[in-house]
């Protein structure tokens, strides 16, 4: 299973599909490999955005694309007003 950047097409990681039961497993592996928190990862297979509980449908040497969501740190004022 190849994981490529959605924006650049660069391969970011490769994994043995037998080690991955669902999207959450893949996101956890990507967190370990790339240091990206799971909630910032959006995985796309074909034209489908994958949910954490989705099973991966893998055919041959499948490719999944990764989109990294932006992260904006909250100020103390934002936290107090929340």
Coordinates of C-alpha atoms in Angstrom, one line a residue:
X1 CA 0.0 0.0 0.0
X2 CA 1.5 3.3 -1.1
X3 CA 0.6 6.6 0.6
X4 CA 1.2 9.7 -1.5
X5 CA 0.6 13.4 -1.0
X6 CA -2.6 14.5 -2.6
X7 CA -1.1 17.9 -3.5
X8 CA 2.4 16.8 -4.8
X9 CA 2.0 13.1 -5.6
X10 CA 5.2 12.4 -3.7
X11 CA 5.2 9.0 -2.0
X12 CA 5.3 9.5 1.7
X13 CA 5.1 6.0 3.0
X14 CA 4.6 2.3 2.0
X15 CA 3.1 -0.4 4.2
X16 CA 2.2 -4.1 4.0
X17 CA -1.6 -4.3 3.5
X18 CA -1.8 -7.3 5.7
X19 CA -0.9 -5.1 8.7
X20 CA -3.9 -2.7 8.1
X21 CA -7.5 -3.6 8.9
X22 CA -9.1 -0.2 8.5
X23 CA -8.4 3.5 7.9
X24 CA -7.8 4.2 11.6
X25 CA -5.0 1.6 11.6
X26 CA -3.4 3.3 8.6
X27 CA -3.7 6.7 10.2
X28 CA -2.0 5.4 13.4
X29 CA 0.9 4.0 11.3
X30 CA 1.2 7.3 9.5
X31 CA 1.3 9.0 12.9
X32 CA 4.2 6.8 13.9
X33 CA 6.0 7.2 10.6
X34 CA 5.4 10.9 9.8
X35 CA 4.4 12.4 13.2
X36 CA 1.1 13.7 12.0
X37 CA -1.8 13.4 14.4
X38 CA -4.7 11.3 13.2
X39 CA -7.2 14.1 13.3
X40 CA -5.2 16.1 10.8
X41 CA -5.1 13.3 8.3
X42 CA -7.6 13.0 5.5
X43 CA -7.2 9.9 3.3
X44 CA -8.6 9.7 -0.2
X45 CA -8.9 6.5 -2.3
X46 CA -9.9 7.2 -5.9
X47 CA -12.6 10.0 -5.4
X48 CA -13.7 8.8 -2.0
X49 CA -12.7 10.5 1.3
X50 CA -12.2 7.6 3.8
X51 CA -13.7 7.5 7.3
X52 CA -11.7 6.1 10.2
X53 CA -13.8 3.0 10.5
X54 CA -13.8 2.2 6.7
X55 CA -12.1 -0.9 5.6
X56 CA -9.5 -0.3 2.9
X57 CA -10.3 -1.9 -0.4
X58 CA -6.9 -2.8 -1.8
X59 CA -6.2 -4.2 -5.2
X60 CA -2.7 -5.0 -6.2
X61 CA -0.3 -2.2 -5.3
X62 CA -3.0 0.3 -4.2
X63 CA -2.4 3.9 -3.6
X64 CA -4.1 6.1 -1.0
X65 CA -3.6 9.9 -1.0
X66 CA -3.0 11.9 2.1
X67 CA -4.3 15.5 2.6
X68 CA -3.0 17.2 5.8
X69 CA -5.5 19.5 7.5
X70 CA -4.2 22.8 8.7
X71 CA -3.9 23.4 12.4
X72 CA -4.4 26.8 14.1
X73 CA -3.4 27.1 17.7
X74 CA -5.9 28.8 19.9
X75 CA -4.9 31.9 21.9
X76 CA -5.6 32.2 25.6
X77 CA -8.4 34.6 24.8
X78 CA -10.0 32.1 22.4
X79 CA -9.9 29.4 25.0
X80 CA -11.4 31.6 27.7
X81 CA -14.2 32.7 25.3
X82 CA -15.0 29.2 24.3

